[in-house]
Coordinates of C-alpha atoms and ligand atoms in Angstrom, one line a residue:
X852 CA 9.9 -43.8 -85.8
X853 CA 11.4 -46.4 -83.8
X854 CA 14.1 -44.9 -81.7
X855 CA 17.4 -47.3 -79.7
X856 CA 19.0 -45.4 -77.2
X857 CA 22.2 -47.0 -75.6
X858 CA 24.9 -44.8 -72.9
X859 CA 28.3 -45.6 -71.8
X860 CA 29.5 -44.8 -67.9
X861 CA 27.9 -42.7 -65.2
X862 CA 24.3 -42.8 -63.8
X863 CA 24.2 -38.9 -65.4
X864 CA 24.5 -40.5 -68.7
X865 CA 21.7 -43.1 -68.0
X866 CA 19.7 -40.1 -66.7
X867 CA 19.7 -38.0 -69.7
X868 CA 19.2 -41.3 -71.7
X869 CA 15.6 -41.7 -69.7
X870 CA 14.9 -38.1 -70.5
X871 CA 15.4 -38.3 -74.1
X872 CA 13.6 -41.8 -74.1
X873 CA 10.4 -39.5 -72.8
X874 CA 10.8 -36.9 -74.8
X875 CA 11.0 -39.1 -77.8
X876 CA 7.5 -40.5 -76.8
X877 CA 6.1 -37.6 -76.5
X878 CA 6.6 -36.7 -79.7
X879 CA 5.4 -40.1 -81.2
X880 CA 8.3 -42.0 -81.7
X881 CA 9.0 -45.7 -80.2
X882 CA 11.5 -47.1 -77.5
X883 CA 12.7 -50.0 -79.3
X884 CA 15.5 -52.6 -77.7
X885 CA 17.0 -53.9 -80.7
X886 CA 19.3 -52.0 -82.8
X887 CA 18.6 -53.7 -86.0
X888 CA 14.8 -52.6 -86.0
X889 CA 15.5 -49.0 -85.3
X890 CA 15.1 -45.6 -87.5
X891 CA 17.0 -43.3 -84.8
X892 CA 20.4 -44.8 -82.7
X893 CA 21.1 -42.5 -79.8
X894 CA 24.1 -42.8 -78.1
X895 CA 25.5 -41.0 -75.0
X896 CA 29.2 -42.0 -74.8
X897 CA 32.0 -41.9 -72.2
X898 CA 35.3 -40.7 -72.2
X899 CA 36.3 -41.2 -68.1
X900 CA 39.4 -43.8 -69.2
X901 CA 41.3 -44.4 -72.4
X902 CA 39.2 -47.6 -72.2
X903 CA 35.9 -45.7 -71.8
X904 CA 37.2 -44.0 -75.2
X905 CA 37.7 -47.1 -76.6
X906 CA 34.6 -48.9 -75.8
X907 CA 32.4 -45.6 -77.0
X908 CA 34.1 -45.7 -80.7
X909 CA 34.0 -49.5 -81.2
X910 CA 30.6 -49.2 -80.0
X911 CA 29.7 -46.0 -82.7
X912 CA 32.1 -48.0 -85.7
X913 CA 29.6 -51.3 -85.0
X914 CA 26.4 -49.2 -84.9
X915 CA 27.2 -47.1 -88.3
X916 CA 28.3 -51.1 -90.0
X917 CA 25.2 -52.6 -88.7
X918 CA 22.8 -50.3 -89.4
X919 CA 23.1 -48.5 -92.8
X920 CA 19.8 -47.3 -92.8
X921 CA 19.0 -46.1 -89.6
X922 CA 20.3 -42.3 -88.3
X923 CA 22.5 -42.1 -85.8
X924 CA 23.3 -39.7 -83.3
X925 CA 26.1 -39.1 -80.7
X926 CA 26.5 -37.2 -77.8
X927 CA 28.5 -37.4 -74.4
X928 CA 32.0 -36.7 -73.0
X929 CA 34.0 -38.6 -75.6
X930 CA 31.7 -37.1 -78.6
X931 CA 32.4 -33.4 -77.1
X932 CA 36.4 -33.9 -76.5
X933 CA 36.8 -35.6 -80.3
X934 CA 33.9 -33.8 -81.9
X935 CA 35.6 -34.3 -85.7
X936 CA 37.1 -38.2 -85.1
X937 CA 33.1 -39.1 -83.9
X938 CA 32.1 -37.6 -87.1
X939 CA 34.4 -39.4 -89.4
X940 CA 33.2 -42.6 -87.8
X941 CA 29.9 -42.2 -90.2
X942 CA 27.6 -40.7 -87.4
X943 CA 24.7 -38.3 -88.7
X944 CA 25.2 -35.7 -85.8
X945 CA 27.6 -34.8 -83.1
X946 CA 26.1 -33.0 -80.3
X947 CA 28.2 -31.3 -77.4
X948 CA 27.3 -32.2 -73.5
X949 CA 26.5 -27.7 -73.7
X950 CA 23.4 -28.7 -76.2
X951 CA 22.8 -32.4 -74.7
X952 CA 19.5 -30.8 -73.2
X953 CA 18.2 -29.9 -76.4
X954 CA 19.0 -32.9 -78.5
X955 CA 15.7 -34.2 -79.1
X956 CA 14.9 -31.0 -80.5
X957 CA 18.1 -30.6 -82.4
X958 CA 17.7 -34.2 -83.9
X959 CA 14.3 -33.6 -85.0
X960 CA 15.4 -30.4 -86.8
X961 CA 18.6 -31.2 -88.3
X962 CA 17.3 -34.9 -89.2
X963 CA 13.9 -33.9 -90.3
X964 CA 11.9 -36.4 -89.0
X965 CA 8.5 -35.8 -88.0
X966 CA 6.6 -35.2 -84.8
X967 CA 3.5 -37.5 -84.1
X968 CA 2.0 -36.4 -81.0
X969 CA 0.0 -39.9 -78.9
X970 CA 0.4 -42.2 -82.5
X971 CA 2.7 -44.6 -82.7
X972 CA 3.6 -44.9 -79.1
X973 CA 2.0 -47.5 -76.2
X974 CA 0.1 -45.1 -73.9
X975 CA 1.2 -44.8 -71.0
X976 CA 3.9 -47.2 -70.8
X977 CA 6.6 -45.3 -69.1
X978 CA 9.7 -45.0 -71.3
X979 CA 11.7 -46.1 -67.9
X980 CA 9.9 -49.3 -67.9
X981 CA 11.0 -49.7 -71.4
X982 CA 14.3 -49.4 -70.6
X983 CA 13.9 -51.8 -67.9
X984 CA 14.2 -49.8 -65.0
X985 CA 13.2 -50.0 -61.7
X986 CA 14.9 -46.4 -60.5
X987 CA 14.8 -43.1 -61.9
X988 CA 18.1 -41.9 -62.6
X989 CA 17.2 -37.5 -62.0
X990 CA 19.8 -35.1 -63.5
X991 CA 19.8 -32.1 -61.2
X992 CA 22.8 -30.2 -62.2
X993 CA 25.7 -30.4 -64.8
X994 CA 29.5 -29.1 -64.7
X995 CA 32.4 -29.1 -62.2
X996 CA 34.1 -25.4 -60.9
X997 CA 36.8 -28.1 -59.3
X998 CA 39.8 -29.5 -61.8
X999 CA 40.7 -32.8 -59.3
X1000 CA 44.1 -33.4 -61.6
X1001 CA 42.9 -37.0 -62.7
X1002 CA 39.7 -36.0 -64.1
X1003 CA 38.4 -35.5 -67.7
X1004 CA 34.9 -34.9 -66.7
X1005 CA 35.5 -31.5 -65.2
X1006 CA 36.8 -31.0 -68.8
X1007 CA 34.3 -32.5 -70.9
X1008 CA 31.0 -31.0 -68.6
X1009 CA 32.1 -27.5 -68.6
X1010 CA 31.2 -24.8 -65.8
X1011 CA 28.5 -25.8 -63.1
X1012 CA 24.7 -25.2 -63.7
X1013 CA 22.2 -26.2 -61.6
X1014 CA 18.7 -27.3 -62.8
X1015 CA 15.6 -25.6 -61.7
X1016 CA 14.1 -27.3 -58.6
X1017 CA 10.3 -27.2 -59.7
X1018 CA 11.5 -29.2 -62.9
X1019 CA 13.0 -31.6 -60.7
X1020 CA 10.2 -32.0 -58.4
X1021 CA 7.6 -32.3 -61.2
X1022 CA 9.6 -34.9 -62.9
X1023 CA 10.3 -37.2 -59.8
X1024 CA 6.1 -36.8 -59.5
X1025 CA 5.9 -37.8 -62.9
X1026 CA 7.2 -40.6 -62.6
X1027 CA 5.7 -41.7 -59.0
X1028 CA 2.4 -41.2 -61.1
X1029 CA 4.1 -44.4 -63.3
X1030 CA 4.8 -46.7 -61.0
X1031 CA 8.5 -45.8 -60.6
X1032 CA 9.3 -46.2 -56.4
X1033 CA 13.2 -44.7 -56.3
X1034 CA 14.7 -41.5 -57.5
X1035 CA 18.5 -41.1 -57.6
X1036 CA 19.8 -37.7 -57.7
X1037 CA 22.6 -37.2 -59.7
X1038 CA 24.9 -34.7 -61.0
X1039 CA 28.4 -34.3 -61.9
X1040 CA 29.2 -32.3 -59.3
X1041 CA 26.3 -33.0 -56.9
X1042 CA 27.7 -30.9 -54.2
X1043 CA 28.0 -28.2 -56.7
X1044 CA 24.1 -27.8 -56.8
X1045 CA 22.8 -24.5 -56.5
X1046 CA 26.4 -22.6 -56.7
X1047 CA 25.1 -20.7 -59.7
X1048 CA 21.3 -20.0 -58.5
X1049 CA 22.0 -19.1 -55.0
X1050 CA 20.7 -22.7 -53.6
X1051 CA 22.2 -26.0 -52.1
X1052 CA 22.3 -29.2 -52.4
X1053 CA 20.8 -29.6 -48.8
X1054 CA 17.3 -27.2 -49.9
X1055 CA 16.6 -29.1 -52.7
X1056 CA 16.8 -32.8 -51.1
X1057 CA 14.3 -30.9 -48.3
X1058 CA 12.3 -29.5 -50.9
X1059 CA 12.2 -33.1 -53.2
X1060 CA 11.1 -34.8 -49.5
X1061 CA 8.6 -32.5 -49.2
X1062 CA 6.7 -31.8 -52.7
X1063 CA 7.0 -35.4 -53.4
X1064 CA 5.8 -38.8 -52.0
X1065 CA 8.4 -40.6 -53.9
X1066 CA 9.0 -43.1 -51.1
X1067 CA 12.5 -43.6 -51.9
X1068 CA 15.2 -40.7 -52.2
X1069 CA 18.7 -41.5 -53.3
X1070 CA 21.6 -39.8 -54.0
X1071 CA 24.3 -40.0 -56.8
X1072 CA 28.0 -39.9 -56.0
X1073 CA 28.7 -36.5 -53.5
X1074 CA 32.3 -35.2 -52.6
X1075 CA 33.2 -35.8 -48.9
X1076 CA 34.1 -31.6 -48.9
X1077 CA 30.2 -31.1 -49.7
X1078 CA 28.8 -32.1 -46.9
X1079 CA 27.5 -29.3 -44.5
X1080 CA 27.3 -30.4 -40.8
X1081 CA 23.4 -30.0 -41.2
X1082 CA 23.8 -32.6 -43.6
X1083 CA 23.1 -35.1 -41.3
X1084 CA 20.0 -33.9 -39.9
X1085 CA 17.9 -34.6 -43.2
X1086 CA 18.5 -38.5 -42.8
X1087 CA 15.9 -37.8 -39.8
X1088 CA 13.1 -38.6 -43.0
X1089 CA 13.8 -42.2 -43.4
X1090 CA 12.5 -41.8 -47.0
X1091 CA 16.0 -40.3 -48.1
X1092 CA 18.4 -43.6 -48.2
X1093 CA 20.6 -44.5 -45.8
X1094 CA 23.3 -44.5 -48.4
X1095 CA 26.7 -42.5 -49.4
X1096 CA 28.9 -42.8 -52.1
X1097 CA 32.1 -40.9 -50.8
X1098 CA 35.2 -40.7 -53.3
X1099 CA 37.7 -40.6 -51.3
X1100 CA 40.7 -41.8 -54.1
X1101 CA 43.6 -41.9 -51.8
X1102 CA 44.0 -42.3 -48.1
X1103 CA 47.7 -40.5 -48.4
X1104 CA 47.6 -36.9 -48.2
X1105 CA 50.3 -35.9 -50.0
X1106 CA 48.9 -38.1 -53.2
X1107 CA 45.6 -36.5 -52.2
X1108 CA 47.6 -33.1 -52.6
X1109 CA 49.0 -34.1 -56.5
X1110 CA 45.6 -35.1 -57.1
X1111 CA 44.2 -31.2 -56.1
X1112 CA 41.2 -33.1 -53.9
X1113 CA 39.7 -31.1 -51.5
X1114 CA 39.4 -33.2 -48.3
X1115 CA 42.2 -34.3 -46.2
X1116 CA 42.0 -38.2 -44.3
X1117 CA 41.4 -36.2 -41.1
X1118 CA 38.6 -34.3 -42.4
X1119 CA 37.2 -37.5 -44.3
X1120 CA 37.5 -39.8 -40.9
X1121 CA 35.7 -37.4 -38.8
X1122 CA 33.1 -37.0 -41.7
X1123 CA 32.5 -40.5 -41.2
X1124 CA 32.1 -40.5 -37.6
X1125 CA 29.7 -37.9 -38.4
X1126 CA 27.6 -39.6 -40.4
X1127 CA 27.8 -43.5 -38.4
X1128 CA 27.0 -41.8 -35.5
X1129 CA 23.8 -39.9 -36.6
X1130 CA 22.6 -43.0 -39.2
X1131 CA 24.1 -46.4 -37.6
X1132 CA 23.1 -48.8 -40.7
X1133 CA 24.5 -46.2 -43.0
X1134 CA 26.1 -47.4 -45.8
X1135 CA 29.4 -45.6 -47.0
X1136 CA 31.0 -46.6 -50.9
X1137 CA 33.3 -45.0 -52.4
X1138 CA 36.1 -44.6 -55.2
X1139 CA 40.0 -45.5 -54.8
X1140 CA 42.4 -44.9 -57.3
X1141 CA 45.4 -47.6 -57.1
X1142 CA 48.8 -46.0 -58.7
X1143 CA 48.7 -42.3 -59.0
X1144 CA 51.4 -40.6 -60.5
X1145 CA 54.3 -40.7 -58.1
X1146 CA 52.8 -42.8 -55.3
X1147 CA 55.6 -44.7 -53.3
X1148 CA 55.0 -47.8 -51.7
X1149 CA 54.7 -46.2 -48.3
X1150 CA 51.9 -43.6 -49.5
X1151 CA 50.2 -46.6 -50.4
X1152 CA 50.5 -48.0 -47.5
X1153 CA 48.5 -45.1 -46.1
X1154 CA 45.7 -46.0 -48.3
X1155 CA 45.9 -49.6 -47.1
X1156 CA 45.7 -48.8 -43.7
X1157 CA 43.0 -45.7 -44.0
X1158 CA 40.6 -47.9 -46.4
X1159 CA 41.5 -50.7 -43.1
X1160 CA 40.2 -48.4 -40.5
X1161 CA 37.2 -46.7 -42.3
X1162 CA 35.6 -49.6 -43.4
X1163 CA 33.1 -49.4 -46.6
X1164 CA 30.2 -51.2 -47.8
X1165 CA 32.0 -51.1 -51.5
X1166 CA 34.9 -49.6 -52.8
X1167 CA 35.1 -49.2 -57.2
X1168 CA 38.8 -49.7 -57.3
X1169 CA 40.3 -47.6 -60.4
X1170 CA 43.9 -48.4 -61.7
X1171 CA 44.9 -45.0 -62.6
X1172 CA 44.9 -44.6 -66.1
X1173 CA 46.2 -41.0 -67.9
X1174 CA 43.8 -38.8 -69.7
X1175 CA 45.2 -37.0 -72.6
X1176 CA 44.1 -33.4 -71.5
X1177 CA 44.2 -34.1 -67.3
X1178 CA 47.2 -32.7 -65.8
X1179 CA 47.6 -36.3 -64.1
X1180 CA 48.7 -37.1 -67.4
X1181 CA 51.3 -35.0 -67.4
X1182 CA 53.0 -35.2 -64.2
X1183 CA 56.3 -37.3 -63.4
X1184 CA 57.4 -40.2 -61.9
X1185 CA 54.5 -42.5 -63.4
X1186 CA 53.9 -46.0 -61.5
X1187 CA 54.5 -49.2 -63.6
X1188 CA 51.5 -50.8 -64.9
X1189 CA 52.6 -54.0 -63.2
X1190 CA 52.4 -52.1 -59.9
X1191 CA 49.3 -50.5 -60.6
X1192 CA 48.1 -54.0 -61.4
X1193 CA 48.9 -55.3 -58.4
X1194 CA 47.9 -52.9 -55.9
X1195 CA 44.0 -52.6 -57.3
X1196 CA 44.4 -56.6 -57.3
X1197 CA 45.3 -56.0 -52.9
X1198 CA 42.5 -53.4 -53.5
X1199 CA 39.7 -55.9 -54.9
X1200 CA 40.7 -58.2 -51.9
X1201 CA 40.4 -55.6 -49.2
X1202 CA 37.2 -54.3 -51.0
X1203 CA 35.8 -57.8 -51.1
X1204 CA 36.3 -58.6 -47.6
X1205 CA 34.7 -55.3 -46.1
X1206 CA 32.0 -55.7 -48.5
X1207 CA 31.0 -59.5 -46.9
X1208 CA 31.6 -57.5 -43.1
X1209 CA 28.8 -54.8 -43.9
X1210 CA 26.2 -57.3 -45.1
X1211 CA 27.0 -59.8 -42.6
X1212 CA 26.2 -57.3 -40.1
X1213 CA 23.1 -56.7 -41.2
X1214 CA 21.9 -60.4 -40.8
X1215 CA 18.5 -61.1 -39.0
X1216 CA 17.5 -57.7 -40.2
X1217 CA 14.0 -57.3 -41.5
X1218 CA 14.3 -54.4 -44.2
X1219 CA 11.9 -52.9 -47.2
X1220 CA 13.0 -54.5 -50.3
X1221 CA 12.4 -52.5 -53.4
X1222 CA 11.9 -55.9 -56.1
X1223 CA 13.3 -55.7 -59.6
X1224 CA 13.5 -58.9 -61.3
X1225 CA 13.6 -62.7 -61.0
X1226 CA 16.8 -64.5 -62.5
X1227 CA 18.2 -67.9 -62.1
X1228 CA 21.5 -68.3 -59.9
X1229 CA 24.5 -70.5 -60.9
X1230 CA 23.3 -72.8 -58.6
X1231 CA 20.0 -73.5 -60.3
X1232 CA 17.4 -70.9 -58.0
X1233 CA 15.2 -68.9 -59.8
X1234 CA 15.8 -65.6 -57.0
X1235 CA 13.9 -62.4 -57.0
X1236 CA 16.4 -59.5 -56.7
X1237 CA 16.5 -56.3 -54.9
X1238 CA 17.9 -53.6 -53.2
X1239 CA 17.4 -52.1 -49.3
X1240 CA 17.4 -48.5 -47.8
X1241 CA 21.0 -48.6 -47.5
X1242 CA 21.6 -50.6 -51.1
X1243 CA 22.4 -54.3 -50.3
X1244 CA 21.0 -56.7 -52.4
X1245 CA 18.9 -59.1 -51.2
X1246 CA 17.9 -62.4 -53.4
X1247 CA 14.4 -64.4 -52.4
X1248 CA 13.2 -67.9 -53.8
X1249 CA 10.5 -67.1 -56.1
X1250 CA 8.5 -68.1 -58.8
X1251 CA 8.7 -66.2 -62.1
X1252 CA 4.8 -65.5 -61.6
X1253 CA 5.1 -64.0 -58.5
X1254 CA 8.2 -62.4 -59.5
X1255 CA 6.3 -60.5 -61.8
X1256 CA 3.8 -59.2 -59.2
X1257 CA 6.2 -58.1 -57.0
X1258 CA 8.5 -56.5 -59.1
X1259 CA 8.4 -52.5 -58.8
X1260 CA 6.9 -53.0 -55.1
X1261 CA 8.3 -52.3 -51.9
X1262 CA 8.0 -54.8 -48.9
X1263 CA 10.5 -56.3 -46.3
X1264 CA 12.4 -59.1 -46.3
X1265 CA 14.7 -60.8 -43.3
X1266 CA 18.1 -61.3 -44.2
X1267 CA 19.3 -64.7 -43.6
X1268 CA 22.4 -65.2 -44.5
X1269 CA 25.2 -64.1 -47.0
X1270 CA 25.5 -65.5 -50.0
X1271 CA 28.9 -67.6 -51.0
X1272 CA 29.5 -64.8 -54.3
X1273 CA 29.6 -62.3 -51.6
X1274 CA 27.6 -60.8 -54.0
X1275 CA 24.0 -60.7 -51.9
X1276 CA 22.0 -61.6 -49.3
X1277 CA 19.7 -64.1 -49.3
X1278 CA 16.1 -62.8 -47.6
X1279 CA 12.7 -64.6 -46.9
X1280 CA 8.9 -63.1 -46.3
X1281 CA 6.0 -64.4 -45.9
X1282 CA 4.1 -61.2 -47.5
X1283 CA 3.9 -63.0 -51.2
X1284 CA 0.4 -61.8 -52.3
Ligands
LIG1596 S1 35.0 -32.8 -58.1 FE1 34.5 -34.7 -59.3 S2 33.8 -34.0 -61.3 FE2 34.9 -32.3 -60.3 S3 36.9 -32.4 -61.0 FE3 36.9 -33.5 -59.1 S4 36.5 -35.6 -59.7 FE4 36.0 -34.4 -61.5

């Protein structure tokens, strides 16, 4: 059978997506890109924003027009919080994020199609590479205990559970085995690893370093409040990336406080200082939300002046948006959308700047380069593109040909200058083979 899978939103949802993708091809059944060829749509939807919602129906109404014939099969955080609207849309099967784990199994079952072991599939080609990847994306636990008053996900994911650690580690060999270089943990609650098997987040990065030889080790989105102070220590192995994504949402502690987070600015600034001091080139991201419920000008203010004196490498600026369900949602004294607008557009600008500061600092660096791709620049260069340790992308003149060789390799590049988009560096090396 010829199977499509598309997702929506986080890097969990691109994670299960690569698992189903092998577990399809282990049973016989093709990765195919195009929708129109397929037997089997699988999609794994969103439901973080109203527009997430939006985008995840349209997306399900298009599939079910377009493709009469094929099956199609939904699962995902807007498919579990409107389990009978994502039926009527003409889907074959709903299936809850609780049974996402089993919904290769499920779909073969309830859709009767057949299982063809090492038939119709290209042996060996890892299902990653069909989906064009260059990192793994490794689901390591599920569920939130926390209920931040902004967020759905808590609501959609259910209670916490943690995946069992030689799983993880024989996966993330697995896929070394097929050429894959990067893992990236990720979870929804990353932090929350372990809480219901009596381990940590911490064991299990020491454990992935040491089982695998994965060379790089990346890790998903992780609350500031997570972050014992032996944290730190495991950057010692420089194969775990020098790389954070923080949410930090507000730098006002009394929006902090509506929004139930569970770090204070104090607690997050001395975190950093932590973390700059042990790892220098660290880089630190993270997640502001512009317009919360109730926030005056002077709170935001606050933010504008913490996001000033942290400093990050990239900030995803969020104009808050009410979730039917949140208790956000609920709460008075909502900021006008104008506002909101214009705050995230100060935001972008702050963001934008800070972002050119971290990667100008890092000129005349020589740094390992994991290589995706070759693409062709507005201004006419056909670049190779790629990421470093501590995720800046790096763009290098070269030809398509030896684009292709270097692709899903490691090796270093200097870093020349920064590009006028902002948007990379450009490197050079003289290690072309
Ligand atoms: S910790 Fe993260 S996933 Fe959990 S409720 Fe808060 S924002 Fe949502």
């Amino acid at each position: 059978m010829r199977v499509n899978l598309k997702s929506l939103g986080c890097r969990l949802n691109e994670a299960e997506l690569e698992t189903w993708a092998r577990e399809f091809q282990d049973d016989g059944h093709r990765i195919v890109d195009d929708t129109d060829e397929a037997d089997l749509l699988v999609f794994n939807s969103c439901a973080v924003t109203q527009d997430a919602v939006r985008k995840s129906r349209n997306l399900l109404r298009k599939a079910c027009r377009a493709n009469p014939g094929a099956k199609i099969v939904v699962s995902g955080c807007y498919a579990s919080l409107n389990t009978e609207e994502a039926a009527a849309l003409g889907v074959d099967l709903v299936i809850a994020n609780t049974d996402k784990h089993r919904l290769v199994k499920i779909a073969r079952e309830r859709l009767s199609f057949p299982s063809m072991p090492a038939q119709a599939t290209d042996p060996g080609e890892s299902a990653l590479f069909r989906l064009g990847r260059h990192r793994a994306f490794i689901k390591i636990q599920d569920g939130c205990r926390y209920r931040c008053t902004y967020c759905i996900v808590t609501v959609a994911r259910g209670e916490e559970r943690s995946r069992n650690p030689a799983k993880i580690v024989e996966e993330i060999n697995r896929l070394h085995a097929q050429g894959i270089q990067e893992a990236v943990l990720t979870g929804v609650h990353l932090g929350g690893y372990g809480s219901d098997s009596g381990s940590t987040l911490t064991a299990l990065i020491q454990t992935v370093l040491e089982q695998t030889a994965i060379p790089r080790l990346r890790l998903g989105s992780l609350e500031p409040w997570d972050i014992p102070e032996s944290f730190v220590d495991l950057f010692d192995n420089p194969r775990l990336m020098p790389h954070l994504h923080l949410p930090l949402q507000s730098g006002s502690d009394t929006v902090l406080k509506r929004m139930a987070r569970r770090c204070k600015t104090a607690e997050y600034r001395a975190l950093v200082k932590r973390l700059r001091a042990r790892v220098p080139d660290i880089n630190l991201t993270t997640d502001v939300i512009a317009g919360f419920p109730g926030e005056t000008e002077s709170e935001w203010a606050e933010t504008l002046a913490f996001v000033e004196a942290i400093g990050f490498g990239h900030i995803h600026v969020f104009s808050f948006s009410p979730r039917a369900g949140t208790a956000a949602a609920e709460m008075p004294s909502p900021v006008h959308g104008a506002i909101r607008k214009a705050r995230s557009r100060t935001l972008h600008e702050v963001a934008e700047r800070q972002k050119r500061e971290f990667a100008a600092r890092q000129l005349g660096r020589t740094l390992p380069v994991l290589w995706e791709g070759t693409r062709r620049t507005n201004g006419g260069d056909t670049l190779i593109f790629g990421y470093t340790p501590n995720y800046l992308k790096v763009g290098m003149p070269l030809s398509v040909e030896d684009g292709a060789r270097l692709s899903y390799t490691i090796s270093p590049a200097q870093l020349t200058v920064v590009a006028d988009s902002g948007d990379y560096l450009r490197g050079q090396t003289a290690l072309v083979p």
